[in-house]
Coordinates of C-alpha atoms in Angstrom, one line a residue:
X1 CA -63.4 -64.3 -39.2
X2 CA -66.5 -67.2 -38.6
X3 CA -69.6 -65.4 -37.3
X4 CA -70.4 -68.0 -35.1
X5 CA -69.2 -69.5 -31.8
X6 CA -68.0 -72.7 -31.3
X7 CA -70.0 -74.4 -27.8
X8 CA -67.7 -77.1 -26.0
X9 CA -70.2 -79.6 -27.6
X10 CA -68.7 -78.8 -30.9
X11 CA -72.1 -77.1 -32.1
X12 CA -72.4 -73.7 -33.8
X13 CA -74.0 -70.8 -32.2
X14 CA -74.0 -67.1 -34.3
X15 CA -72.2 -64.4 -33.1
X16 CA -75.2 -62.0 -34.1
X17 CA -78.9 -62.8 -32.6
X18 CA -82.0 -61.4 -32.8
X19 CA -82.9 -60.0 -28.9
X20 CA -87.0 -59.9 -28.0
X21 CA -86.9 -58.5 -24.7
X22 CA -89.1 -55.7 -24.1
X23 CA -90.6 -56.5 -28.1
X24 CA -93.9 -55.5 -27.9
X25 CA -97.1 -58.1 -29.0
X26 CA -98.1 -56.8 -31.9
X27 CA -94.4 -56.4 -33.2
X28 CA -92.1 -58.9 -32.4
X29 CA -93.7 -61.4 -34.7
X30 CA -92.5 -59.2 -37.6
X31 CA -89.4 -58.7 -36.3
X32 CA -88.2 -62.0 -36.3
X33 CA -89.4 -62.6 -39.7
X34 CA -87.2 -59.7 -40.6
X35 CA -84.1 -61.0 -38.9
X36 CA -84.4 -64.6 -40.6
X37 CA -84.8 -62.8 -44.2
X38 CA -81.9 -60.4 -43.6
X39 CA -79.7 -63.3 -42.7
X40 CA -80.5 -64.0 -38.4
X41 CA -79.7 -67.3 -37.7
X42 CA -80.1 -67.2 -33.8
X43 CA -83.1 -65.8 -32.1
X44 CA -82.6 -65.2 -28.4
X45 CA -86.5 -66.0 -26.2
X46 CA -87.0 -66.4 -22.5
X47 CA -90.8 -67.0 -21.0
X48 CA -91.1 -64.0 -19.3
X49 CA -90.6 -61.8 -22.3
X50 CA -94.3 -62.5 -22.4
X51 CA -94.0 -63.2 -26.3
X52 CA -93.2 -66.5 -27.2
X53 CA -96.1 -67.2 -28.8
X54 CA -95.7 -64.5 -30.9
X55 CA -92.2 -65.4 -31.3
X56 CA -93.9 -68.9 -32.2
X57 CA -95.7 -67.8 -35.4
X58 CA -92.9 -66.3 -36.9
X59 CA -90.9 -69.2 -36.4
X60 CA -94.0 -71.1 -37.6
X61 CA -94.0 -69.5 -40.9
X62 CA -90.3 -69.7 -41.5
X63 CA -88.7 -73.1 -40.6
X64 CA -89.9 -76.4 -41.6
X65 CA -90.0 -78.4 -44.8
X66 CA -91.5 -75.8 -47.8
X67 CA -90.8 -73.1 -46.1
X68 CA -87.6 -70.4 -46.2
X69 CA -85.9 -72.3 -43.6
X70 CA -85.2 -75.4 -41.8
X71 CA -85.6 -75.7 -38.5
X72 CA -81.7 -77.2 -38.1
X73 CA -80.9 -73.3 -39.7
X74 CA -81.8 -71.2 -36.7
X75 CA -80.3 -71.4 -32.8
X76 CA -83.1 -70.4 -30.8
X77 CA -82.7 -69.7 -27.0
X78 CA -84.8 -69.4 -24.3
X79 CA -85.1 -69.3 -20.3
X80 CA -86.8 -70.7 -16.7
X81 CA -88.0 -68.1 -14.8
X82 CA -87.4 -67.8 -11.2
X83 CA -90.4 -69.0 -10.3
X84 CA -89.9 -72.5 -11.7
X85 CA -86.2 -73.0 -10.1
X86 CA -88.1 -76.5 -8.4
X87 CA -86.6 -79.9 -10.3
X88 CA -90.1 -80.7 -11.1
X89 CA -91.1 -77.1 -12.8
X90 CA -88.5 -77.8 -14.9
X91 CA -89.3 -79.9 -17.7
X92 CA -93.0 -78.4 -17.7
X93 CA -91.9 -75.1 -18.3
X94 CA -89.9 -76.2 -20.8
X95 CA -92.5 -78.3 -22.8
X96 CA -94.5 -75.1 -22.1
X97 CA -91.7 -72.5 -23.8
X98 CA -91.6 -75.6 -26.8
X99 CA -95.8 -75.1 -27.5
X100 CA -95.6 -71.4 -27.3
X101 CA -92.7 -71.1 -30.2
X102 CA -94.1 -74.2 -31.5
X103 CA -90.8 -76.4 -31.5
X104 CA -89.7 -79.8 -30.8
X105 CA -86.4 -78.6 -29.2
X106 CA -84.6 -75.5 -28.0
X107 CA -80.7 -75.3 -28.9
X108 CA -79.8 -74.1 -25.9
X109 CA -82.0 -73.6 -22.3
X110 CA -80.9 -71.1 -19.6
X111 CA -81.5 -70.1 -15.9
X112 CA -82.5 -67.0 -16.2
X113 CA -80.9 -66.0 -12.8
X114 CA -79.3 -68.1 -10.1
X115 CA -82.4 -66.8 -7.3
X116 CA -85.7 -68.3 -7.1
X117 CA -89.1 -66.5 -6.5
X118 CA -91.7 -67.9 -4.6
X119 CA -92.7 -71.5 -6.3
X120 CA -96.0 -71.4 -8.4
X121 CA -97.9 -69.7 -11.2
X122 CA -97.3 -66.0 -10.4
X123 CA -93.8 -64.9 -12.5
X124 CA -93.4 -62.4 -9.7
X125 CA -94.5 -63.2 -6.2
X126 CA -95.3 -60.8 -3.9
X127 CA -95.8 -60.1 0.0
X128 CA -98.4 -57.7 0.9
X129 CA -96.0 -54.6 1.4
X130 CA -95.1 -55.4 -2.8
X131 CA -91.6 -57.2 -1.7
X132 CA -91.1 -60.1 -3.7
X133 CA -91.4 -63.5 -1.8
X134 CA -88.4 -65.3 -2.6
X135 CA -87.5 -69.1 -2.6
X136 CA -84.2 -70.9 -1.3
X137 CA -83.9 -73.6 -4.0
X138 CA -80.3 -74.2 -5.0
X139 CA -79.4 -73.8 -8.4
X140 CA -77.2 -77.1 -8.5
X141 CA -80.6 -79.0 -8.0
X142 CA -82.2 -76.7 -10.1
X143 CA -79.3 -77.4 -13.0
X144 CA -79.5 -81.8 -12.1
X145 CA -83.4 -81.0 -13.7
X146 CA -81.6 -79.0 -16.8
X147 CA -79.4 -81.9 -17.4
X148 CA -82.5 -84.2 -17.7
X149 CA -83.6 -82.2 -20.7
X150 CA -80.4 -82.8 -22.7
X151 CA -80.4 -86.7 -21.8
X152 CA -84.9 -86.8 -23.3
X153 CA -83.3 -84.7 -26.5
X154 CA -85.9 -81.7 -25.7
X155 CA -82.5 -79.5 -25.2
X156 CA -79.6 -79.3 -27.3
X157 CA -77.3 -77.3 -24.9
X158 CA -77.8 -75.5 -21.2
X159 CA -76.3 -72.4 -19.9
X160 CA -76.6 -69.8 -17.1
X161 CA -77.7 -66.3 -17.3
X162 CA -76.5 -63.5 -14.6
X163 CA -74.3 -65.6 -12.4
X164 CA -71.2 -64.8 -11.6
X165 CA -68.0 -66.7 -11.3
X166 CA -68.2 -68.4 -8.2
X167 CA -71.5 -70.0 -8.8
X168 CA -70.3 -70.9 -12.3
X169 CA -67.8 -72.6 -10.6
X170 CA -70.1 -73.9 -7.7
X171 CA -72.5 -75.5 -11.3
X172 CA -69.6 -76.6 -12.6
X173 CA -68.5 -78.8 -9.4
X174 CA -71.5 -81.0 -9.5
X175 CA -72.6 -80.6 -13.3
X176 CA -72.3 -84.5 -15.5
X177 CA -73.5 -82.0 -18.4
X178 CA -71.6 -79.0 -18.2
X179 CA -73.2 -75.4 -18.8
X180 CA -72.3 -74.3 -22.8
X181 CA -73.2 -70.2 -22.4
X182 CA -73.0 -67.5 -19.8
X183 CA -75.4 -64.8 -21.0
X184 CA -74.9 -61.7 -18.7
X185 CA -75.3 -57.5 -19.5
X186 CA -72.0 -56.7 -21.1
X187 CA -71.3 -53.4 -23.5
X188 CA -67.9 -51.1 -23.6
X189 CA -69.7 -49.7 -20.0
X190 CA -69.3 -53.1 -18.4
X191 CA -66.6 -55.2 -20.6
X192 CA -66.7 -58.1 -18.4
X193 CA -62.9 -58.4 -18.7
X194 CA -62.3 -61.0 -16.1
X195 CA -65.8 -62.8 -16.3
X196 CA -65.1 -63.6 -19.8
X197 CA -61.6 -64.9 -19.1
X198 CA -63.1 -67.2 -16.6
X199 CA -65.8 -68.5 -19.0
X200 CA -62.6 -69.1 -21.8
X201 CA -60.8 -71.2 -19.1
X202 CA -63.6 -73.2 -18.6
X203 CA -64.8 -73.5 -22.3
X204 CA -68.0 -71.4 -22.1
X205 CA -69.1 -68.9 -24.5
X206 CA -70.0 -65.4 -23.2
X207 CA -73.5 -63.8 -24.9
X208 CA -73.3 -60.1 -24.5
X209 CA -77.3 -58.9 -23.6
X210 CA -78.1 -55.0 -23.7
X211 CA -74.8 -54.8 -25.8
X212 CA -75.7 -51.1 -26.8
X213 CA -77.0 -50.2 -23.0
X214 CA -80.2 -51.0 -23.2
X215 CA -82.1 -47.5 -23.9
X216 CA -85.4 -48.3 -23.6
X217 CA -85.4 -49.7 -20.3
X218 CA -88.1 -48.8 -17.6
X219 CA -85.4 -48.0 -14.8
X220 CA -83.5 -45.1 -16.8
X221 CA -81.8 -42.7 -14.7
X222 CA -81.7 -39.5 -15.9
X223 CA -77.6 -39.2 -14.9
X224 CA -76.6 -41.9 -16.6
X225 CA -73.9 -42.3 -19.3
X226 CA -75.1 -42.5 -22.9
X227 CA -72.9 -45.0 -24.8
X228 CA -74.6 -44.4 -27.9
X229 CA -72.8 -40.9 -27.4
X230 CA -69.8 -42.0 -26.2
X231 CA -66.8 -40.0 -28.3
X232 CA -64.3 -43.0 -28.8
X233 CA -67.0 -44.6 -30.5
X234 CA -68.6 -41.9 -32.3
X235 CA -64.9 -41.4 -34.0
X236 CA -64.5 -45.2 -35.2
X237 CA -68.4 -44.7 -36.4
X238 CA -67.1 -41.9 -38.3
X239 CA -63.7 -43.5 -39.4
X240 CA -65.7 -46.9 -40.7
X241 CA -68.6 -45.5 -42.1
X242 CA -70.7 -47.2 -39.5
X243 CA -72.7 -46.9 -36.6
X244 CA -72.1 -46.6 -33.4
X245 CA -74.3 -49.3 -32.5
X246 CA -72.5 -51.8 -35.4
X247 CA -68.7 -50.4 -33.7
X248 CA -70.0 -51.4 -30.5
X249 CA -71.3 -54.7 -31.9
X250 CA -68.2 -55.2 -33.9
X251 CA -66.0 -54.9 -30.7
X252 CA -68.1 -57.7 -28.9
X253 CA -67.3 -60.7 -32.0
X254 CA -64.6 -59.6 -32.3
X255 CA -64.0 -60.7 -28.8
X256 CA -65.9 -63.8 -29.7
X257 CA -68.8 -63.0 -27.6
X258 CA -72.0 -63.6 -29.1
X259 CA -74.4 -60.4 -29.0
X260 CA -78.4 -60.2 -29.0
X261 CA -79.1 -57.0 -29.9
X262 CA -83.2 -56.2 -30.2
X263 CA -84.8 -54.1 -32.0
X264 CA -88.2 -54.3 -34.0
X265 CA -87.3 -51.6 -36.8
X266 CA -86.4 -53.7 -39.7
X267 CA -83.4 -51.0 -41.3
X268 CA -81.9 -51.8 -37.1
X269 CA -82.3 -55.1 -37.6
X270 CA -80.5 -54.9 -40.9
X271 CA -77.6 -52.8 -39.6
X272 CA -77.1 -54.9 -36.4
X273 CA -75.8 -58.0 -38.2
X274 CA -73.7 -55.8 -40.7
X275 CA -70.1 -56.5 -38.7
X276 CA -68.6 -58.6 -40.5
X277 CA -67.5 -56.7 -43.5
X278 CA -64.6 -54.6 -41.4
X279 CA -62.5 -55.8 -38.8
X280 CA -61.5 -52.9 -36.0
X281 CA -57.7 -52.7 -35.0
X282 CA -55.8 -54.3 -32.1
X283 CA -55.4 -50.3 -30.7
X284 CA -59.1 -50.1 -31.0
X285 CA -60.4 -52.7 -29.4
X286 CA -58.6 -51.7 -26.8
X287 CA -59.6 -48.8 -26.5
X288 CA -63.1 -49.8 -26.4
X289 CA -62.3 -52.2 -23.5
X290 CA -60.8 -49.4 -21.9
X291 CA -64.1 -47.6 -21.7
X292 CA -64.9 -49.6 -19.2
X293 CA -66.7 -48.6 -15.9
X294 CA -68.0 -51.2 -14.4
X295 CA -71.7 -49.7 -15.4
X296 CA -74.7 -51.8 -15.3
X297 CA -77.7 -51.0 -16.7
X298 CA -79.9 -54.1 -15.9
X299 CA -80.1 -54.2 -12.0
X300 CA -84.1 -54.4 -11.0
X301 CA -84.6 -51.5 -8.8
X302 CA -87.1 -51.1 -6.3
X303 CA -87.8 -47.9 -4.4
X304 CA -87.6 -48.4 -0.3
X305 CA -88.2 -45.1 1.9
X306 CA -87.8 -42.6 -1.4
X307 CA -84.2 -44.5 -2.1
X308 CA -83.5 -46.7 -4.9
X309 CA -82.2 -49.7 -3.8
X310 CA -81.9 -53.3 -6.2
X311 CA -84.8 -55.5 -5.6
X312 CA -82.7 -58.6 -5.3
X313 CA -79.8 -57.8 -3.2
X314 CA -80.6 -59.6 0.3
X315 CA -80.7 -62.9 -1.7
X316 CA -78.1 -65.5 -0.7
X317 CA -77.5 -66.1 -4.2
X318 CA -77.6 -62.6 -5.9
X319 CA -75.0 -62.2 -8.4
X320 CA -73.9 -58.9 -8.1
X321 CA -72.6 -58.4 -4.9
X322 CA -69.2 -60.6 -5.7
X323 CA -66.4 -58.2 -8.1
X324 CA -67.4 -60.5 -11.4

């Protein structure tokens, strides 16, 4: 099978990427210089990862004429924050993502998520209680400023992250450039069955983020399901001589939906493109899909009179409220 997805703009964009959330400074420059030698072609960014610059060096040292690489090689990815959702943030935080990993374009730029903070330089506004100040800028005005970026050339392609299918329809209604990628949490937990139909009707791509449940995230709770032990997994690992990690990341292309694993160990980032030597069995994959539990892992929670409630759910535009 290709290892690489095909955008409705008839560009390439592989199946397997390098994630750098939640990389540490001081590691995630390495990282991606491991990726690109074991055979990364797509590294996955947003600003407020914190590390672009980072990010930038490695990408520095890699791509360009005399080096391993060129630049045309490598699909690189990255995000707006919340707090730049205004049409005339847009561009500047781009040109500012372009300095930090040292580019002259990105292949593709993404909302990060539909819901704006509070306009400004602080990534995460808040009132004095510690509640995040919020903003009401619609994304469809926010997505006219994305378009702009494609027509100047400093974009190849732009996409949404964490919305869900009515306000990919309500982009879609108004968009003159349509949006290439959805990039939302998805894992045998949370198969996104019927989100990723929608996207293949209307000729996006699904990327798959925290495709092996995220297990070093800050909000763990102690409860909650392990997929890295999960038994139907564990018993492919065992049948393909593979992990449970590569079965889980296997399933995914297999569906045609690109994944961003991270990692900064260099044998994990090694094994995490290894899925393209085996293929798993129409029973299989369906019993992977079958797992699912409508389980997500990436909701930001905030704690409000000793309950733990997510930090985002009052906003008008808040993705998660709607089924998918």
């Amino acid at each position: 099978m290709n290892d690489f997805a095909v955008l409705n703009t008839g560009r390439k964009m592989p199946l397997i990427g390098l994630g750098t959330w939640k990389s540490e400074p001081g590691k995630v420059k390495q990282a991606v210089v491991w990726a690109l030698e074991a055979g990364y072609r797509h590294i996955d960014c947003a600003s407020i990862y914190g590390n672009e610059v980072e990010v930038g060096e490695a990408l520095q040292e890699m791509l360009g004429p005399d080096k391993p690489l060129r630049r045309e090689d490598v699909f690189i990815t990255s995000k707006l924050w919340n707090n730049r959702h205004h049409p005339e943030d847009v561009e500047p935080s781009l040109l500012k993502t372009l300095k930090d990993l040292k580019l002259e374009y990105l292949d593709l730029y993404l909302i990060h998520w539909p819901y704006a903070f509070q306009r400004g330089d602080v990534p995460f506004p808040r009132k004095e209680d510690g509640t995040l100040l919020y903003d009401d800028t619609d994304y469809k005005v926010t997505w006219a400023a994305m378009e702009k970026l494609v027509e100047k050339g400093l974009v190849r392609s732009i996409g949404l992250s964490n919305f869900n299918s009515r306000q990919i329809d309500d982009i879609l209604s108004v968009a003159s450039i349509k949006p290439t990628v959805l990039q939302v949490e998805s894992h045998p937990y949370l198969a996104q069955v019927d989100l990723l139909a929608h996207c293949r009707d209307r000729g996006l791509v699904m990327t798959a983020y925290s495709p092996l449940g995220s297990p070093d995230r800050a909000w763990k709770h102690p409860d909650e399901p392990v997929l890295l032990q999960e038994p139907a997994v564990l018993s492919l690992a065992e049948k393909y001589k593979k992990s449970p990690a590569q079965i889980m990341l296997r399933w995914q292309t297999q569906r045609g939906v690109v994944t961003i694993p991270k990692s900064v160990t260099d044998s994990r980032i090694k094994e995490n493109i290894q899925v393209f030597d085996f293929t798993l069995e129409a029973e299989e994959m369906k019993s992977i899909t079958a797992l699912d539990r409508g389980w997500r892992y990436i909701v930001p929670m905030i704690e409000v009179e000793g309950k733990r409630v997510p930090r985002d759910a009052g906003h008008p535009y808040y993705p998660f409220n709607d089924p998918y």
